[in-house]
PDB file of C-alpha atoms and ligand atoms in Angstrom:
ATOM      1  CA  UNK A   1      22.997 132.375 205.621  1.00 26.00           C
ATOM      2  CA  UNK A   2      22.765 134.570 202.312  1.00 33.00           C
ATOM      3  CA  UNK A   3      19.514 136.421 203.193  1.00 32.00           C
ATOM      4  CA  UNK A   4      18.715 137.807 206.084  1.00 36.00           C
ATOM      5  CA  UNK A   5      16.387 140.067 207.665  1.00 39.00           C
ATOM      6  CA  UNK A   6      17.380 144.311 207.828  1.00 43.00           C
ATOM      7  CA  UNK A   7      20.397 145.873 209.862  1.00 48.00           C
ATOM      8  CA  UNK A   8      19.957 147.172 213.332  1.00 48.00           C
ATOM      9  CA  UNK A   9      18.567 151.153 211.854  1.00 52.00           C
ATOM     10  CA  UNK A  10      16.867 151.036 214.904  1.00 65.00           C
ATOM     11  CA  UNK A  11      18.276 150.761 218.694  1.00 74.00           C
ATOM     12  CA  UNK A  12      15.636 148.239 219.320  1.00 66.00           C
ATOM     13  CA  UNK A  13      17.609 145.041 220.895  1.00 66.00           C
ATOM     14  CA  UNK A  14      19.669 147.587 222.517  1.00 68.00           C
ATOM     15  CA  UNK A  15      16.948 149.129 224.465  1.00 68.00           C
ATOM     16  CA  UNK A  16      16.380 146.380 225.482  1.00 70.00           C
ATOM     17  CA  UNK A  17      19.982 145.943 226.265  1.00 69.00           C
ATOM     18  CA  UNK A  18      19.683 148.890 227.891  1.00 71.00           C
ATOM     19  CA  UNK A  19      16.981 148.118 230.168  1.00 76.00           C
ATOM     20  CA  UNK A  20      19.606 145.183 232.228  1.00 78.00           C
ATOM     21  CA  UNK A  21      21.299 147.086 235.475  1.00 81.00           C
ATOM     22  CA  UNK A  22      24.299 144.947 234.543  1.00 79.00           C
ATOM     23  CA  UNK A  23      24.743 146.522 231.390  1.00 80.00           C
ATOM     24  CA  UNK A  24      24.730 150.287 233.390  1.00 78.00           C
ATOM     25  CA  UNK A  25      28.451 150.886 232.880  1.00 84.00           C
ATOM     26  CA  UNK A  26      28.639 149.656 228.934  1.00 91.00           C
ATOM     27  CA  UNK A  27      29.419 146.396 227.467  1.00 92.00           C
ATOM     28  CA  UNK A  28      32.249 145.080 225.199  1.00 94.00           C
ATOM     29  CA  UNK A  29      30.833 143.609 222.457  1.00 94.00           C
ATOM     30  CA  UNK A  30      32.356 141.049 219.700  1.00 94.00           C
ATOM     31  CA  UNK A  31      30.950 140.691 215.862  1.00 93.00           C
ATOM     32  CA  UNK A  32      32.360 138.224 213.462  1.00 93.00           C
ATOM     33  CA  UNK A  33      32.140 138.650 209.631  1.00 92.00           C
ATOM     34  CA  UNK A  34      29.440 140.813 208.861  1.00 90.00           C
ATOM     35  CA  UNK A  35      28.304 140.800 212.660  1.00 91.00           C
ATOM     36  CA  UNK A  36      30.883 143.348 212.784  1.00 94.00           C
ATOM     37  CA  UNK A  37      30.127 146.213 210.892  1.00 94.00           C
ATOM     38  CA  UNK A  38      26.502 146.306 211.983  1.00 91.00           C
ATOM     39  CA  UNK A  39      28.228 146.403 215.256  1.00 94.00           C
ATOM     40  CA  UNK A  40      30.264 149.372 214.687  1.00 96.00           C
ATOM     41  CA  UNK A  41      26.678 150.402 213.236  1.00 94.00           C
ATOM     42  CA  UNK A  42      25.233 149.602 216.702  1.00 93.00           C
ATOM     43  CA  UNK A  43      27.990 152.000 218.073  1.00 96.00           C
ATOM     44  CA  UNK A  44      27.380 154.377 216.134  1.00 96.00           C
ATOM     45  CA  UNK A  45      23.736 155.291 216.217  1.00 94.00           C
ATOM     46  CA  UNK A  46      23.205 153.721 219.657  1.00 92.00           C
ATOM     47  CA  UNK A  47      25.114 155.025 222.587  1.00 92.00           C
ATOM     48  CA  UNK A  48      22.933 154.035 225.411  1.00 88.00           C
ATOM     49  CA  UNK A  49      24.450 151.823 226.966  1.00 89.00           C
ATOM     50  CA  UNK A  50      27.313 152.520 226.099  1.00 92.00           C
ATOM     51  CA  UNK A  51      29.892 150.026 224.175  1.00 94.00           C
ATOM     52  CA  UNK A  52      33.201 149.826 225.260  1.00 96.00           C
ATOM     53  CA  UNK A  53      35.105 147.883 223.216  1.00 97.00           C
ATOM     54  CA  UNK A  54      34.380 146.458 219.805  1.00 97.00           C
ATOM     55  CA  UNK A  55      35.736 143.842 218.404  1.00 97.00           C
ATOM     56  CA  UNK A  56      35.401 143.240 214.344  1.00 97.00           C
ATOM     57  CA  UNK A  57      36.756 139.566 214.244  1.00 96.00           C
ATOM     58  CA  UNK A  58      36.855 139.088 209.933  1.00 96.00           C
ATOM     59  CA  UNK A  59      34.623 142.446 209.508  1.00 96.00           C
ATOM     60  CA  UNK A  60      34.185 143.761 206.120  1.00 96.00           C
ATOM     61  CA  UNK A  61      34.009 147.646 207.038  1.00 98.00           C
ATOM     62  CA  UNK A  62      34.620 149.048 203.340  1.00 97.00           C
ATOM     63  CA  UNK A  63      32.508 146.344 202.364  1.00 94.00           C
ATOM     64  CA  UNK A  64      33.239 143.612 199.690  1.00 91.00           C
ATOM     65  CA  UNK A  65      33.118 143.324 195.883  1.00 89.00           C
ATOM     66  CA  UNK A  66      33.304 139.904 194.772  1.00 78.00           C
ATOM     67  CA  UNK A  67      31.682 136.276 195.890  1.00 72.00           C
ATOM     68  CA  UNK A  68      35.393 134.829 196.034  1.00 69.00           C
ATOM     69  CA  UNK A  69      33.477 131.247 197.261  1.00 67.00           C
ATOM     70  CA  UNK A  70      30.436 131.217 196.273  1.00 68.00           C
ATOM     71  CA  UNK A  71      30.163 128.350 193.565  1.00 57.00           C
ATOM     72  CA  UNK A  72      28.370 129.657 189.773  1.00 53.00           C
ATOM     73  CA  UNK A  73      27.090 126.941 188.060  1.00 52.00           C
ATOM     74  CA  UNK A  74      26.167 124.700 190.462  1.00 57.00           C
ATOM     75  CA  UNK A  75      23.709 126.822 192.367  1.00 68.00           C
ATOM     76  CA  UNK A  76      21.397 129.066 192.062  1.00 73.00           C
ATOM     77  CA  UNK A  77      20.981 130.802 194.495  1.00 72.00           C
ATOM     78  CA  UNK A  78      24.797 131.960 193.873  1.00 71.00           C
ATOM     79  CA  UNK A  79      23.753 132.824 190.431  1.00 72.00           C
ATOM     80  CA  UNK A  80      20.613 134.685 191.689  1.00 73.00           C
ATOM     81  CA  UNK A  81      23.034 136.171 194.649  1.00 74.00           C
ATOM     82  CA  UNK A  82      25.775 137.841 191.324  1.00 71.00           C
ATOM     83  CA  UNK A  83      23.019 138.442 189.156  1.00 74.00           C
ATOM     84  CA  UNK A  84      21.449 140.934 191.377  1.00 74.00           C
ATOM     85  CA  UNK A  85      24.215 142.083 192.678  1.00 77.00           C
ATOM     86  CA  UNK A  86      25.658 142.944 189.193  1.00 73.00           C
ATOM     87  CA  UNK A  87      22.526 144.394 187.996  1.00 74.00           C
ATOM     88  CA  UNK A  88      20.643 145.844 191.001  1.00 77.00           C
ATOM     89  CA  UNK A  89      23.024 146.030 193.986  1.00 77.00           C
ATOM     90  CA  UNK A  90      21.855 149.937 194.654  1.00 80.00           C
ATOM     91  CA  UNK A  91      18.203 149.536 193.708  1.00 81.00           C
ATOM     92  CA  UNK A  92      16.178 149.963 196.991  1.00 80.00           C
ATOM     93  CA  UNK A  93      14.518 146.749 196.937  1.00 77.00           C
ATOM     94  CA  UNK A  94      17.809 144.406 196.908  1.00 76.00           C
ATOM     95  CA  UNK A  95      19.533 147.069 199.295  1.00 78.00           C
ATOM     96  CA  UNK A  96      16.739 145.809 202.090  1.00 76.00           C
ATOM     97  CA  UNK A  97      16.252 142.236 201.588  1.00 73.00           C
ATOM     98  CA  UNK A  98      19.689 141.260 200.613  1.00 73.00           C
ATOM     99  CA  UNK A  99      22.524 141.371 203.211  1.00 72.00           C
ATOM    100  CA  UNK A 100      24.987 140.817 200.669  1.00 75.00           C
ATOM    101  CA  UNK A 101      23.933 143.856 198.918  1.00 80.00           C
ATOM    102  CA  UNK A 102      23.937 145.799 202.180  1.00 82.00           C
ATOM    103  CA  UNK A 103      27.962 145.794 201.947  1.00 86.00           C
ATOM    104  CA  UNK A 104      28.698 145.661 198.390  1.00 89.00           C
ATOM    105  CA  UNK A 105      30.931 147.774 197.461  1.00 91.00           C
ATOM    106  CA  UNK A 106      31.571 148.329 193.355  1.00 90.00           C
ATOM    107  CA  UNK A 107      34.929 151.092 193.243  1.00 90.00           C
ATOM    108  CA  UNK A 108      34.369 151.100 189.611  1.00 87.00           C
ATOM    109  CA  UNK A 109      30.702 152.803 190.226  1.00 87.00           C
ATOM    110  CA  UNK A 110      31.774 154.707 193.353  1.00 90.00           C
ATOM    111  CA  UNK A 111      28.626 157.348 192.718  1.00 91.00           C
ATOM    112  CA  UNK A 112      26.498 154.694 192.515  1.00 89.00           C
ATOM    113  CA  UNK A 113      28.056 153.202 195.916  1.00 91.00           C
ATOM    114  CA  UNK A 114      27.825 156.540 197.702  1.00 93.00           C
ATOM    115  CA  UNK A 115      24.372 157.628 196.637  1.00 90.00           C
ATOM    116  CA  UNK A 116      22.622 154.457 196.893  1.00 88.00           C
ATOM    117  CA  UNK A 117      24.074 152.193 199.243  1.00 89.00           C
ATOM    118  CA  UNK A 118      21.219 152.077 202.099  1.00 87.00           C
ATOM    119  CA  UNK A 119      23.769 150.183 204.997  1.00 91.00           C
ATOM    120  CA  UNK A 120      27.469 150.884 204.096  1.00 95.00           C
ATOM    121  CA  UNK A 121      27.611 154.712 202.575  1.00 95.00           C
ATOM    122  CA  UNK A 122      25.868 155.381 205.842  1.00 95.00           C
ATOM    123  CA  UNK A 123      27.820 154.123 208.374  1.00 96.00           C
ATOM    124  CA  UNK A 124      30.931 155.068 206.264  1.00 97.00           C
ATOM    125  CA  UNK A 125      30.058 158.619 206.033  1.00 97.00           C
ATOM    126  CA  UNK A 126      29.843 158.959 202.188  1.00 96.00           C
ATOM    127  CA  UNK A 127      27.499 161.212 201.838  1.00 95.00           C
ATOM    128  CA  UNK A 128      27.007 163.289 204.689  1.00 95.00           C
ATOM    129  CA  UNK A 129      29.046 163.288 208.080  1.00 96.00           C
ATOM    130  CA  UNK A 130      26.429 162.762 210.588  1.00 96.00           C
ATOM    131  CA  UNK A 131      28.902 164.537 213.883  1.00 97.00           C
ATOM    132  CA  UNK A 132      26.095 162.050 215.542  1.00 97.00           C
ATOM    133  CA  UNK A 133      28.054 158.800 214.180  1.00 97.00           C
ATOM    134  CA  UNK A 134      31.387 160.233 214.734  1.00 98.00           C
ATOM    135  CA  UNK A 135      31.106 161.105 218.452  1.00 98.00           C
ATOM    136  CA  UNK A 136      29.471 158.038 219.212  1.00 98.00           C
ATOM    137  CA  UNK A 137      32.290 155.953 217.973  1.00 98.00           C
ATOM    138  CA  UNK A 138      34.853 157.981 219.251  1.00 98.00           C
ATOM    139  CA  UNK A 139      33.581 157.471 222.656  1.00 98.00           C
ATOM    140  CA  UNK A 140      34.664 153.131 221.914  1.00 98.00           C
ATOM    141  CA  UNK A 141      37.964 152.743 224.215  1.00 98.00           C
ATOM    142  CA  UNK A 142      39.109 150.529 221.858  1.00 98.00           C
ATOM    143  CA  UNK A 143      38.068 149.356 217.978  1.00 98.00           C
ATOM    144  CA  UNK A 144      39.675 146.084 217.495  1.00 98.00           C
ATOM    145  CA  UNK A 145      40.002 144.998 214.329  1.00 98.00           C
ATOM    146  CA  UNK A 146      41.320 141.411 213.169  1.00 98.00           C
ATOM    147  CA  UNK A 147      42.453 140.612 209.631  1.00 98.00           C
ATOM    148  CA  UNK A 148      42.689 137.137 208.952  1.00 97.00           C
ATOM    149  CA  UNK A 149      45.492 136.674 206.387  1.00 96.00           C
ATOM    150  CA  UNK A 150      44.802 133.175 204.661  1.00 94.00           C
ATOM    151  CA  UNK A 151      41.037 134.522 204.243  1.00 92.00           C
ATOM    152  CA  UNK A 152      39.103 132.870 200.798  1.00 87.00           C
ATOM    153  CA  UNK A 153      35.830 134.153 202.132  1.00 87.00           C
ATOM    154  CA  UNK A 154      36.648 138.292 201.991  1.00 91.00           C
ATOM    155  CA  UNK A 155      37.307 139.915 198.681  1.00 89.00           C
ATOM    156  CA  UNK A 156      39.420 142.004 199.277  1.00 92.00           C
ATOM    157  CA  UNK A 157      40.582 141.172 202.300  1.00 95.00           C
ATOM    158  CA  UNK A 158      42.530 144.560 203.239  1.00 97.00           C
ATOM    159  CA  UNK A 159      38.805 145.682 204.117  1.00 97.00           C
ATOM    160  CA  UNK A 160      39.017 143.179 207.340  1.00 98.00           C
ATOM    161  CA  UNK A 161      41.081 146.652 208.118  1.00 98.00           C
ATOM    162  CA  UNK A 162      39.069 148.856 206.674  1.00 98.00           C
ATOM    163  CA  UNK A 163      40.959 149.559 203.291  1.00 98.00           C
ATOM    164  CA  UNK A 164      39.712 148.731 200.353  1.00 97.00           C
ATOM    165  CA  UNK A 165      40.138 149.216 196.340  1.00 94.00           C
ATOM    166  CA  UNK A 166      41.264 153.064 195.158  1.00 95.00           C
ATOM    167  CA  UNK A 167      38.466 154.539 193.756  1.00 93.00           C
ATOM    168  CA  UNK A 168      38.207 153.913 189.691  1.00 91.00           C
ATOM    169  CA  UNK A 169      39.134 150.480 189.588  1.00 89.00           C
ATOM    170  CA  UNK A 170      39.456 147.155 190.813  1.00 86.00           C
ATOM    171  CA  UNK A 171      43.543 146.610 191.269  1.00 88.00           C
ATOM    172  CA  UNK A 172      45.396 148.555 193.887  1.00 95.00           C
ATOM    173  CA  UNK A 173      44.433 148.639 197.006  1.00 96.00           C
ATOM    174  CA  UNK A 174      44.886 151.660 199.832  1.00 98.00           C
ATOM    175  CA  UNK A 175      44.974 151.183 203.554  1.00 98.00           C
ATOM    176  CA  UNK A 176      42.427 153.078 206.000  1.00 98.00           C
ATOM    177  CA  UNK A 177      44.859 155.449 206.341  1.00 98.00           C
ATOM    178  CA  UNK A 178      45.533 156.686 202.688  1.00 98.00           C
ATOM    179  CA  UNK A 179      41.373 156.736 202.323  1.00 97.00           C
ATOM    180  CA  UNK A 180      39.641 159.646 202.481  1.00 96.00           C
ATOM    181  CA  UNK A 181      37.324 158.678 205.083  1.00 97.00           C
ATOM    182  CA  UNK A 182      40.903 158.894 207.363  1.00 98.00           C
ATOM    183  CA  UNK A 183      42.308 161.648 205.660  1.00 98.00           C
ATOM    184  CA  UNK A 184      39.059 163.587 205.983  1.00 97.00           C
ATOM    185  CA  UNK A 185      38.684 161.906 209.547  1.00 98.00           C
ATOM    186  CA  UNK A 186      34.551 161.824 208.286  1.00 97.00           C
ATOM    187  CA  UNK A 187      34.154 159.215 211.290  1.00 98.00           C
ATOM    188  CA  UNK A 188      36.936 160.013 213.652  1.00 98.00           C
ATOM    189  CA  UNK A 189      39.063 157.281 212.649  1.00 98.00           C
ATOM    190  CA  UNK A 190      42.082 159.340 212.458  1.00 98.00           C
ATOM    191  CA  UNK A 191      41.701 161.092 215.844  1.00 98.00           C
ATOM    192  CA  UNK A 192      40.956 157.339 217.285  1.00 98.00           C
ATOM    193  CA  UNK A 193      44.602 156.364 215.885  1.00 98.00           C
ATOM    194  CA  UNK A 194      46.386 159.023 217.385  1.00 98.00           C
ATOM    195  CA  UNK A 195      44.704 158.313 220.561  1.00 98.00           C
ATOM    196  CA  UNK A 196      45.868 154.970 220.280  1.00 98.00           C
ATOM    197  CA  UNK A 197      42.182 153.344 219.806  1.00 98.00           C
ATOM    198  CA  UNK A 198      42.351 151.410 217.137  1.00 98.00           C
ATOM    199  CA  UNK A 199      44.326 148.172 217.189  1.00 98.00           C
ATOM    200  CA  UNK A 200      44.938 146.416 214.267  1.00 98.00           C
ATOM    201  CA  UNK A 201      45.344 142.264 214.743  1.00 98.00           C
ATOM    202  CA  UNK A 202      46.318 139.930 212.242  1.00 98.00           C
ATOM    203  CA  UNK A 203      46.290 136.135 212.465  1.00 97.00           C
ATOM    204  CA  UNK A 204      47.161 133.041 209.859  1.00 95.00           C
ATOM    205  CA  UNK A 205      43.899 131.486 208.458  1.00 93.00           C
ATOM    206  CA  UNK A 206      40.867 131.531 206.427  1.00 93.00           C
ATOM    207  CA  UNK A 207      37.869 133.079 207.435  1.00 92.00           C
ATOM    208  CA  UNK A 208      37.118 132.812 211.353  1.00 93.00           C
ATOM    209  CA  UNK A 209      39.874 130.507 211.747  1.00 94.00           C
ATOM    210  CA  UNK A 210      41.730 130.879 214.939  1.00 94.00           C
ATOM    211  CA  UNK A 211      42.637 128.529 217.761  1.00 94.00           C
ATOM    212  CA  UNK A 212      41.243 129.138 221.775  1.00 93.00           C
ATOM    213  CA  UNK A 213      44.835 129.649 222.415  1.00 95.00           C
ATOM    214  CA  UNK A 214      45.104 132.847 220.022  1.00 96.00           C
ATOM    215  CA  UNK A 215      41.537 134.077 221.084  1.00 95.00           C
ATOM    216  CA  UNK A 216      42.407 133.808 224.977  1.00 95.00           C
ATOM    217  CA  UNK A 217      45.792 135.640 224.369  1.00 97.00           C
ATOM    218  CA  UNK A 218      44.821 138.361 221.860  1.00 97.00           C
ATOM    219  CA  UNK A 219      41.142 139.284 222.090  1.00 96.00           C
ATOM    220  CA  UNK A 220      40.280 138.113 225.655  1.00 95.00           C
ATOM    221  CA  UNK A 221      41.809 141.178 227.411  1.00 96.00           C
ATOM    222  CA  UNK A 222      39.510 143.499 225.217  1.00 96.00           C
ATOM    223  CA  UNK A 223      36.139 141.841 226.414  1.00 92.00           C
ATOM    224  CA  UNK A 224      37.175 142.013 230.311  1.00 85.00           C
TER     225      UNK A 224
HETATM  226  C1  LIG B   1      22.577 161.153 212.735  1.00 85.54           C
HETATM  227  O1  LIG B   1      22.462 159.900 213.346  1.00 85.54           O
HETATM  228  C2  LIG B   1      21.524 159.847 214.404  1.00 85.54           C
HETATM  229  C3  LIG B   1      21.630 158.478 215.061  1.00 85.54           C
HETATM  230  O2  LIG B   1      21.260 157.445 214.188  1.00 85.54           O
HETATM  231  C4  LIG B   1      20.135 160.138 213.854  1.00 85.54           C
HETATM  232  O3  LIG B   1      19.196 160.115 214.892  1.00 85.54           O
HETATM  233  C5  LIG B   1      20.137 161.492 213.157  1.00 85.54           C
HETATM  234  O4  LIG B   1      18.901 161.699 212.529  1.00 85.54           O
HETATM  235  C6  LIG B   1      21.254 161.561 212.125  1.00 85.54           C
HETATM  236  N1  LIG B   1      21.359 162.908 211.615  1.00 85.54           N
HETATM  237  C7  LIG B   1      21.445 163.158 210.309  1.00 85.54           C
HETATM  238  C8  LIG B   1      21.648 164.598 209.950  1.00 85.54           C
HETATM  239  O5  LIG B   1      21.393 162.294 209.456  1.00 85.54           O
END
């Protein structure tokens, strides 16, 4: 759905998590679309118990800007959806209630982005490095992270990835490692790559389209 209620800023569910002997040693854990950067979020600002793997299956971890299927005329609630997002995607109010919002990410008001962006600046680093965040996510074995490469749903899709539009504008496109958050290493990103942590998967398809087949060969090992 559209709407939904606010991301994980506390370790609630995972205290409760936490409180299950089995989970003692860590858990693997699996997000698709959007499930997956308040994952990473989860991995970030929760460590106990600690996450072993994470797998972003069609994450959007710069974010998105652009509704690539979401119909105009014919509904409103798409209209509503761009109109706010256009006109109030950093006011408080529509950074709480709508999830959308929560990732939006406009390059061509990057100030805007970093100062007022409640979910996405934060998790991303943009305006302060929180060592906190960055510790916590290096401690991940592995950060999986699968692109699919037909997708109609992600806009753009690079940020499956976590690239996303240059700063400025809305044409070219940079990979996570020409961004600053990786050249800065403001989450540990770059030190993860060297180590070999971060795994980059690509499969043919639009949005969470993949056969048993691919998901048994190519994400299955990661959640043993
Ligand atoms: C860093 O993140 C942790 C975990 O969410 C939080 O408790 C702490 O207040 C944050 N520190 C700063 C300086 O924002």
């Amino acid at each position: 759905g559209f709407i939904r209620g606010s991301s994980p800023h506390r370790c609630v569910w995972v205290s409760v998590l936490s409180q299950d002997p089995k989970l003692k040693g860590g858990y693997n854990a699996m997000g698709f679309s959007q499930g997956s950067q308040f994952l990473r979020a989860v991995a970030q600002r929760c460590p106990d118990p600690p996450m072993k793997n994470l797998i972003s299956v069609g994450g959007q971890h710069q974010g998105v800007f652009g509704l690539p299927r979401c119909p105009g005329e014919s509904s409103h609630i798409c209209d509503w959806i761009r109109k706010m997002l256009n006109s109030g995607a950093y006011t408080d109010t529509v950074q709480k209630h709508l999830v959308q919002a929560q990732y939006w990410h406009d390059p061509l008001n990057d100030d805007l982005y970093k100062k007022h962006s409640l979910f996405l600046a934060d998790i991303n680093q943009e305006r302060v490095v929180n060592e906190t965040y960055k510790k916590n996510l290096m401690s991940l074995n592995k950060f999986v992270m699968v692109k699919f490469l037909q997708d109609t749903m992600v806009d753009p899709v690079d940020s499956e990835w976590f690239g996303f539009y240059k700063p400025g504008q809305d044409k070219e496109l940079e990979t996570l490692q020409e961004s600053a958050i990786y050249t800065e290493d403001r989450l540990g990103l770059a030190e993860m790559d060297s180590a070999g942590k971060l795994v980059f998967l690509a499969t043919d398809g639009d949005h969470l389209q993949f056969t048993r087949e691919w998901f048994n060969d190519n994400l299955l090992p990661y959640l043993r």
